[in-house]
XYZ file of C-alpha atoms in Angstrom:
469
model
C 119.216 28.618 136.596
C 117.113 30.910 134.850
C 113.663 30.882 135.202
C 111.649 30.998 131.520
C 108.033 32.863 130.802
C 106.242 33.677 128.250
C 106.229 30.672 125.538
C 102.992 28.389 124.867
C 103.025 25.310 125.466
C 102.307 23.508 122.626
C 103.392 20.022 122.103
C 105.633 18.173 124.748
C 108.907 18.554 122.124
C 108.755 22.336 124.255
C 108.450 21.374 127.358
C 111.562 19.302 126.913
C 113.250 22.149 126.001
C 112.420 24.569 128.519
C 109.531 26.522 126.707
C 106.476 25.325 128.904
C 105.628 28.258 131.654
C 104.108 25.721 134.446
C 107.731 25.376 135.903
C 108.388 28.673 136.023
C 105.204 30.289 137.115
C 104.245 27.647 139.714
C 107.663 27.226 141.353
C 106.393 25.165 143.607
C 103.135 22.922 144.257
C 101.698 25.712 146.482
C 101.722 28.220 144.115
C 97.972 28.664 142.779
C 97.018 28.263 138.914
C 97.061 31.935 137.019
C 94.828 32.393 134.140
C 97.152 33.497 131.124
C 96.202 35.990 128.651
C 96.555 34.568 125.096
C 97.337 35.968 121.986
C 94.900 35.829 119.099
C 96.868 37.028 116.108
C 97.626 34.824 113.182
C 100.958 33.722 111.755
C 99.399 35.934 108.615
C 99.317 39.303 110.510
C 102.507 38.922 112.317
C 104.442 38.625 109.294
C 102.583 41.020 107.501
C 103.015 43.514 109.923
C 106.520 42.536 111.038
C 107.666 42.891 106.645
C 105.525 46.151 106.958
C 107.865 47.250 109.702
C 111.138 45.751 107.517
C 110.389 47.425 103.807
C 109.780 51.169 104.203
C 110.983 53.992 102.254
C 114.638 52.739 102.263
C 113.937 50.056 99.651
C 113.908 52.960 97.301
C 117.907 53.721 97.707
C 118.825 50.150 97.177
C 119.603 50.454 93.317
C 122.031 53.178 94.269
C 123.525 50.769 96.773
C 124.196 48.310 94.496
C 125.936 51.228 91.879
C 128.502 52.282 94.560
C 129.765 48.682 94.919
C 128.542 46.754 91.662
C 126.392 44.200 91.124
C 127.673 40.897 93.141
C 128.996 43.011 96.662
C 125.246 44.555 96.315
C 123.639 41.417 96.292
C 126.356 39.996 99.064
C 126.191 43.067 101.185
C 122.535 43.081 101.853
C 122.139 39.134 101.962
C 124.429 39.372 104.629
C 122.686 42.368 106.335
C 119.963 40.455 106.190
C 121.035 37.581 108.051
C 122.684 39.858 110.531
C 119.182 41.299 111.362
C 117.277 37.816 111.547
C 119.789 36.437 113.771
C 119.184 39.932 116.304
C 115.155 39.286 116.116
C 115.851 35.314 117.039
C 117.812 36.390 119.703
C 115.199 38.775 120.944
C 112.472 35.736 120.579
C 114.399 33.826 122.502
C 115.348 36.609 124.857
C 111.600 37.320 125.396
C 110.513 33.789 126.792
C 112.798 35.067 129.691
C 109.787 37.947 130.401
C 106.614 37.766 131.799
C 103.623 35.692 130.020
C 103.393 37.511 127.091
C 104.809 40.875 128.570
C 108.101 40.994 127.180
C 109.826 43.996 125.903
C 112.893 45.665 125.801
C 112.300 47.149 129.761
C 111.228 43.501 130.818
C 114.197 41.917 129.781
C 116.210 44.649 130.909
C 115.100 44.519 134.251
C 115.880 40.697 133.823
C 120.001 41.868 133.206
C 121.050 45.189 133.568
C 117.883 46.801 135.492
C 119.897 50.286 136.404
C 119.624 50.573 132.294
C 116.391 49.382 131.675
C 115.032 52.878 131.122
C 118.014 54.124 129.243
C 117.263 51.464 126.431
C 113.420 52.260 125.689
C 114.357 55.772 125.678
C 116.571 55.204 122.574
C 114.091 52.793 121.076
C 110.855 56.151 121.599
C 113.584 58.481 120.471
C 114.639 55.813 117.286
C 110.908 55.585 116.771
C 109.896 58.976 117.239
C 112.550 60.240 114.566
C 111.623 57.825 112.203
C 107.621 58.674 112.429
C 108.704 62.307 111.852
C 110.261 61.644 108.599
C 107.485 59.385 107.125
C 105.466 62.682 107.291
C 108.387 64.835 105.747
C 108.184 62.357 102.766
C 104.635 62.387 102.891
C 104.544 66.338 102.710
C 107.241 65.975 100.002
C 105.951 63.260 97.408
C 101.735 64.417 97.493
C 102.348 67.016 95.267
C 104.349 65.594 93.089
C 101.327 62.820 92.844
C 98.738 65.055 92.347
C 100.602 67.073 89.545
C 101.153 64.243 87.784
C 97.901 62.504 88.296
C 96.376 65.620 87.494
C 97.873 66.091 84.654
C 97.520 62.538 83.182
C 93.676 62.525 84.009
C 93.210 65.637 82.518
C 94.234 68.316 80.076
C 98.106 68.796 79.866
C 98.163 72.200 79.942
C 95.852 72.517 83.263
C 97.614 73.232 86.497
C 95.937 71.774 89.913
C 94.873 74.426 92.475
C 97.205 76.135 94.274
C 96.154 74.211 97.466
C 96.512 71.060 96.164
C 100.573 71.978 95.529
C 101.136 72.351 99.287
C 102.814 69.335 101.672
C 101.754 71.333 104.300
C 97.893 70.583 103.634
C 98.327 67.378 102.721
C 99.822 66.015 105.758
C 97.332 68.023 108.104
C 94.506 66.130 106.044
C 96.319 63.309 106.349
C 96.478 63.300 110.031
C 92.932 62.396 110.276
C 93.988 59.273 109.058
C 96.938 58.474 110.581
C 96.290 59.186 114.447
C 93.149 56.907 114.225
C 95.105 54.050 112.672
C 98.477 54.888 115.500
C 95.313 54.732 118.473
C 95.012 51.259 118.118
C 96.784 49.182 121.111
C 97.754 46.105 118.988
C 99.771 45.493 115.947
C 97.152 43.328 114.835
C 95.050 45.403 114.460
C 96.979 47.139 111.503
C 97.356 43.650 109.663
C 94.838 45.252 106.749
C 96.819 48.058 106.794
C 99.962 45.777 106.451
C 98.511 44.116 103.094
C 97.556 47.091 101.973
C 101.326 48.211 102.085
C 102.716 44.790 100.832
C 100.172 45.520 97.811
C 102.178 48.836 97.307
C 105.812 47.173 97.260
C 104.209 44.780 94.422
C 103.348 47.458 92.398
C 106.782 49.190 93.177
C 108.366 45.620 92.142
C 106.066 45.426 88.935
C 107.526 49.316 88.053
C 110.782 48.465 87.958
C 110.738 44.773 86.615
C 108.560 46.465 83.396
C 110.072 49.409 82.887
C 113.629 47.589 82.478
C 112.078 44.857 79.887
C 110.141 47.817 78.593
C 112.070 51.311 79.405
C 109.183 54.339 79.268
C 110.127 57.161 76.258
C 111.763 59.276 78.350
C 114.085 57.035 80.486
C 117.385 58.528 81.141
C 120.109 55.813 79.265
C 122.042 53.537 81.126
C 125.595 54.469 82.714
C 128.192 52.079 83.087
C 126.910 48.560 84.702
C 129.804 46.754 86.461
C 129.751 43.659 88.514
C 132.585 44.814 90.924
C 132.895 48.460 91.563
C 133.415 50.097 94.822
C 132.647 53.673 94.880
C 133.313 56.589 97.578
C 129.724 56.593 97.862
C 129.403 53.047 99.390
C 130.328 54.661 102.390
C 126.900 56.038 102.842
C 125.137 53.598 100.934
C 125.934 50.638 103.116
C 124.496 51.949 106.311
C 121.241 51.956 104.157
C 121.298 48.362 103.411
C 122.394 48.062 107.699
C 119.247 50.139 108.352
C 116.573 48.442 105.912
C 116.079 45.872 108.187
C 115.324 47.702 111.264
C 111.922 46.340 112.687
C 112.923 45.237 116.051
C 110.466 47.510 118.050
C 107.999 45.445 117.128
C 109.242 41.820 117.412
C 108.159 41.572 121.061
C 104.462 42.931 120.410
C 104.168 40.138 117.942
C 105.994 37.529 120.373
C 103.304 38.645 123.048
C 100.217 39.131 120.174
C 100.983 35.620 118.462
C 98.145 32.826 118.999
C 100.950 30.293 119.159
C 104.295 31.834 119.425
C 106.474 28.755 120.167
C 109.933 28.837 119.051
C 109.266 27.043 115.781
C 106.412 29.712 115.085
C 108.673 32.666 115.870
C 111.073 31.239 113.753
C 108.988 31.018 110.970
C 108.016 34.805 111.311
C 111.198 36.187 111.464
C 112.545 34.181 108.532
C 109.388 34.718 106.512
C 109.632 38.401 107.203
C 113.169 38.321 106.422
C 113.534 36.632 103.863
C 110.623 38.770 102.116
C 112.852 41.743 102.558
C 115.935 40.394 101.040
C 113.840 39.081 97.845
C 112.179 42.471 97.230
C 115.286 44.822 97.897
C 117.978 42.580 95.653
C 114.922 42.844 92.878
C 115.130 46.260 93.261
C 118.266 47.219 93.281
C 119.503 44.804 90.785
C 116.460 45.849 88.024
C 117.110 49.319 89.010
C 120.745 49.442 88.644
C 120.330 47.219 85.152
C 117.766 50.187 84.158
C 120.151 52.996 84.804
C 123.740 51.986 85.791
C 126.112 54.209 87.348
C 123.426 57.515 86.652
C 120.890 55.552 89.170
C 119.847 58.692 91.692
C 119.009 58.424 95.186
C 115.351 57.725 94.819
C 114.596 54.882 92.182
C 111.053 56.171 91.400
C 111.872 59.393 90.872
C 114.067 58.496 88.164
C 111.117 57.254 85.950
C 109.098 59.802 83.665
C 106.485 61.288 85.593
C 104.347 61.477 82.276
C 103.197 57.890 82.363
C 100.231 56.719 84.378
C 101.420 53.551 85.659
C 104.444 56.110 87.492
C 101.929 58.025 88.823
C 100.130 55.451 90.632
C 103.735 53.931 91.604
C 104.717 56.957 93.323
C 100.757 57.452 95.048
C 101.652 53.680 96.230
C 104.593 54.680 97.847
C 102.526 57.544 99.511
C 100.300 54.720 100.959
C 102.984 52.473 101.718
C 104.697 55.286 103.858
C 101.202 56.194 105.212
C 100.340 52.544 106.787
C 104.233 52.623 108.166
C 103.562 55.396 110.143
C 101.598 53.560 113.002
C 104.461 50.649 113.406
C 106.893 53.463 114.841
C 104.033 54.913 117.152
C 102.914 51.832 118.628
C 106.609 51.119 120.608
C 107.574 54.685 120.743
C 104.361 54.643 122.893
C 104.695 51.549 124.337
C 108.501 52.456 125.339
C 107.344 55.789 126.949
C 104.555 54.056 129.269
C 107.241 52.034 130.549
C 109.391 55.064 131.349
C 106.596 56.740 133.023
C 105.350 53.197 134.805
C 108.963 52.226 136.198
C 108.248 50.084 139.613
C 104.372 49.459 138.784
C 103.661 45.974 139.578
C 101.072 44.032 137.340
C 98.325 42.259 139.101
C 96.778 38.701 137.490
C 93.957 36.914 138.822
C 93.518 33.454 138.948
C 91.480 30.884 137.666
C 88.936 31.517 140.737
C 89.837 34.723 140.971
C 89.853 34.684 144.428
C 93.098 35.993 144.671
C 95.832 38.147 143.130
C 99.230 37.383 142.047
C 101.264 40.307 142.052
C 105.104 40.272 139.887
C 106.832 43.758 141.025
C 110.068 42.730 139.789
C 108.927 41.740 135.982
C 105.952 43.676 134.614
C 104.221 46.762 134.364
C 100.629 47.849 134.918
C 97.983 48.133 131.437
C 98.335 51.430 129.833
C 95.084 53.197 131.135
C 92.750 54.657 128.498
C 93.647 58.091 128.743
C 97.399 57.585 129.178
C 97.087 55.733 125.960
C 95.539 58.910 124.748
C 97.781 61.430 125.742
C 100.901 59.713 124.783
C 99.338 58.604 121.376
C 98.061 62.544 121.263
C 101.868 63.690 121.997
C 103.741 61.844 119.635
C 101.469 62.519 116.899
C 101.025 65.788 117.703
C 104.623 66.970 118.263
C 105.329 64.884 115.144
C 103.235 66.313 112.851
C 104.458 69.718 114.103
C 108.139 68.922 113.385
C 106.880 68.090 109.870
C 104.501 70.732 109.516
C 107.640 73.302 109.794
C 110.408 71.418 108.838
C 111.702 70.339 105.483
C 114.805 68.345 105.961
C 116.130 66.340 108.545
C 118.175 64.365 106.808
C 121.290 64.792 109.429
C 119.288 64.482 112.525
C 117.629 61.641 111.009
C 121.102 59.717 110.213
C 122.086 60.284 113.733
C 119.222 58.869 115.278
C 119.493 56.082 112.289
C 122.852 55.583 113.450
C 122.180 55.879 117.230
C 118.894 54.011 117.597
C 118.868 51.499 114.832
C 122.033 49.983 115.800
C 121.046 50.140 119.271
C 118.381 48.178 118.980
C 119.171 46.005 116.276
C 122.708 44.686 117.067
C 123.537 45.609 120.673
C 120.924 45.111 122.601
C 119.893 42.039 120.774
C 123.109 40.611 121.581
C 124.106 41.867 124.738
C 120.545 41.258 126.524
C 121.041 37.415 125.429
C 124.452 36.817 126.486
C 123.596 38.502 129.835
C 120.261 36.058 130.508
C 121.739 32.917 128.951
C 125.243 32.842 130.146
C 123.975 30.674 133.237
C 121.856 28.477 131.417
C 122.860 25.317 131.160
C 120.203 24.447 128.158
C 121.538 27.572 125.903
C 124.617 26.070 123.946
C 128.029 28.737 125.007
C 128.417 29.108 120.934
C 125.205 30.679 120.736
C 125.948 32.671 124.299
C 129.283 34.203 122.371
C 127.987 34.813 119.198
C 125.560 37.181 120.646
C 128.438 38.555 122.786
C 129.718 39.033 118.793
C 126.404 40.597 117.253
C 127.042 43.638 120.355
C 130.257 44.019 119.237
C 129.154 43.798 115.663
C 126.404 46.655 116.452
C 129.229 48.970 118.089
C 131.526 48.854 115.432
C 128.645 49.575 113.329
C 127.797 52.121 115.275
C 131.133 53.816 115.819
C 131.643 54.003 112.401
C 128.403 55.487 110.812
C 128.546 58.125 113.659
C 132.168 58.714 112.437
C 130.773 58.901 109.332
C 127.665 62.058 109.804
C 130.291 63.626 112.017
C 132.246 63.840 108.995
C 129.695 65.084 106.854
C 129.250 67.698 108.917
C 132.064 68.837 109.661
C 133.860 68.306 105.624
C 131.490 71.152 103.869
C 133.523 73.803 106.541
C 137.057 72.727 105.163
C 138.282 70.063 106.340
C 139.986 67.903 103.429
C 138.470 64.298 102.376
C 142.380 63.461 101.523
């Protein structure tokens, strides 16, 4: 039998089920009482900040999705990646009431089943993370001037350039950085839940872009190509890992299982479907309006393909900017959190109890509290190597897909799965169907992941001469 932490006890329904953490953390009568630390973030927050994590810059690629396969496999495909990634985060959830009181994470649960791998698997999650920070601030660098031309030129005279300074990425980010490492210092996802609306805000105005402009097309708008509702392309090859990847966010599902006021399973359930279901809704609106718009001669980047003359573009694409902006601290926060735990393997966690006369000590489970200046020199080193990377660096599209490919599926898919079937197969209250279908989500994730690193292999290797036939 497998002993269960980390769930609230709310109503008596969960401690039926195994949820309450009295059985597990007394384990006897002689075992003294432990004051808990309790979450205080609101079912708001989490799934603002959990969709935040979901809908990045990816949603903009969708509408070309949907061209390489046609309109009914594009709304199938990512309905069903969808799923795929709310059934990994419930297995996490569930997964994390296996950890500590409200000290799961990947290395907790780890340690739970394969312990000799425990540090392997957050440094793929920092590494996942890291990459992923790194190109936020490449697009960054890449779309500010583009804003400011266009703003500049729409709130001004037409035939007025900006300054010369105002043109350069390079500026722009290193301004921006005295934004973004205050907002990545924080040491709870919570406390970026303003930032979080502040980003859903931008994917309404994204949504309200492309809904208009198809009912209304700007002057300007390239014509429509063909529109088909089956049509499978060479391209959706590349364009499915896309729709695999855009729901990517679980670094941060056991933050928000350990930050939640109440995170029973019913609670958690209601996050991750919330948060998921958001994400469907807002890429199939997308992609389908976007593909209506502009058929097969959809590009890469939906916004881009609207006139940059019109205000209301403008502000779309300086919303995307901000969107991208407030993403940036969701991939900090677990790279950091991943890399204290590498650095911390072996260091017990001491909690005091409700006299605090005495200490209770798990060696086996938890680590320490990051210490304030740990938290500032890893917070310091990922956002300062980052920004370098950007500062110098214009495209890293291929290392990018690899660590896409790599770390997304890894912790997505795999781990998800395999981490679940490994703590559940002995107990008796988890049904087997549910023990085997994770078993199938790992083996799901490595087929995935077999074939989109087949895939950038290829790319690389097809440019020098080797034939596609």
């Amino acid at each position: 039998m497998v002993l269960k932490y980390g769930a609230v006890l709310t109503t008596a329904a969960d401690a039926t089920v195994g949820d309450s953490e009295s059985s597990a953390l007394l384990a006897g009568e002689a075992a003294p009482s432990v004051r808990q630390k309790e979450g205080h973030a609101s079912m708001l927050s989490s799934v603002s900040n959990l969709s935040n994590t979901i809908i990045g810059s990816g949603m903009l690629t969708f509408p070309l999705a949907m061209a390489s396969s046609g309109i009914i496999p594009g709304i199938l495909t990512c309905v069903f990646s969808g799923c795929v990634g709310a059934f990994g985060l419930y297995l996490l959830s569930l997964s994390a009431r296996y950890a500590p009181h409200r000290s799961s994470s990947f290395f907790a649960v780890a340690q739970l089943t394969f312990p000799q791998a425990a540090i392997f698997f957050d440094a793929a999650i920092a590494i996942k993370c890291f990459g992923v920070s790194i190109s936020y601030l490449i697009i960054i660098k890449s779309l500010i001037p583009n804003v400011v031309e266009s703003l500049y030129h729409d709130l001004t005279s037409p035939n007025t350039n900006p300054p010369a300074w105002a043109l350069s990425g390079r500026n722009w980010i290193t301004i921006i950085m005295f934004i973004l490492v205050p907002l990545a210092s924080f040491r709870r996802l919570d406390s970026l839940r303003y930032a979080s609306y502040v980003v859903l805000f931008s994917v309404v105005y994204l949504l309200a872009i492309v809904i208009t402009c198809y009912f209304n097309p700007l002057e300007g708008t390239t014509p429509a190509g063909d529109i088909r509702l089956i049509h499978f392309t060479p391209n959706f090859i590349s364009t499915f890992p896309v729709q695999v990847f855009a729901f990517t966010c679980a670094q941060n599902l056991f933050p928000i299982f350990n930050e939640l006021k109440t995170n029973s399973r019913q609670h958690m359930n209601i996050v991750i479907g919330t948060s998921i279901g958001s994400a469907i809704m807002v890429y199939e609106a997308i992609a389908l309006f976007g593909y209506l718009t502009f058929g097969s001669k959809v590009g890469a980047n939906i916004i881009a393909m609207y006139p940059s003359t019109s205000l209301f573009i403008a502000i779309g694409q300086l919303a995307i900017v901000v969107l991208i902006m407030f993403s940036y601290p969701l991939q900090v926060q677990p790279c950091r959190n991943c890399l204290d735990k590498i650095f911390h393997v072996g260091a017990p966690i001491k909690v005091s109890n409700s006299n605090d006369d005495d200490e209770i000590v798990d060696e086996d489970h938890a680590v320490a509290d990051m210490s304030p200046l740990k938290h500032t020199l890893l917070t310091a080193a990922i956002t300062g190597f980052g920004f370098l990377i950007a500062y110098f660096v214009d495209n890293l599209e291929m290392v990018l897909s690899f660590v896409g490919a790599i770390g997304s599926t890894t912790i997505s898919f795999i781990l998800p799965g395999l981490l679940f079937w490994k703590i559940s197969r002995d107990d008796p209250s988890v049904s087997r169907a549910l023990n085997r279908a994770a078993l199938a989500l790992a083996g799901y994730g490595c087929c995935v992941f077999v074939f989109c690193l087949g895939y950038n292999i290829y790319r690389i290797f097809n440019p020098l001469g080797i034939s596609s036939h």
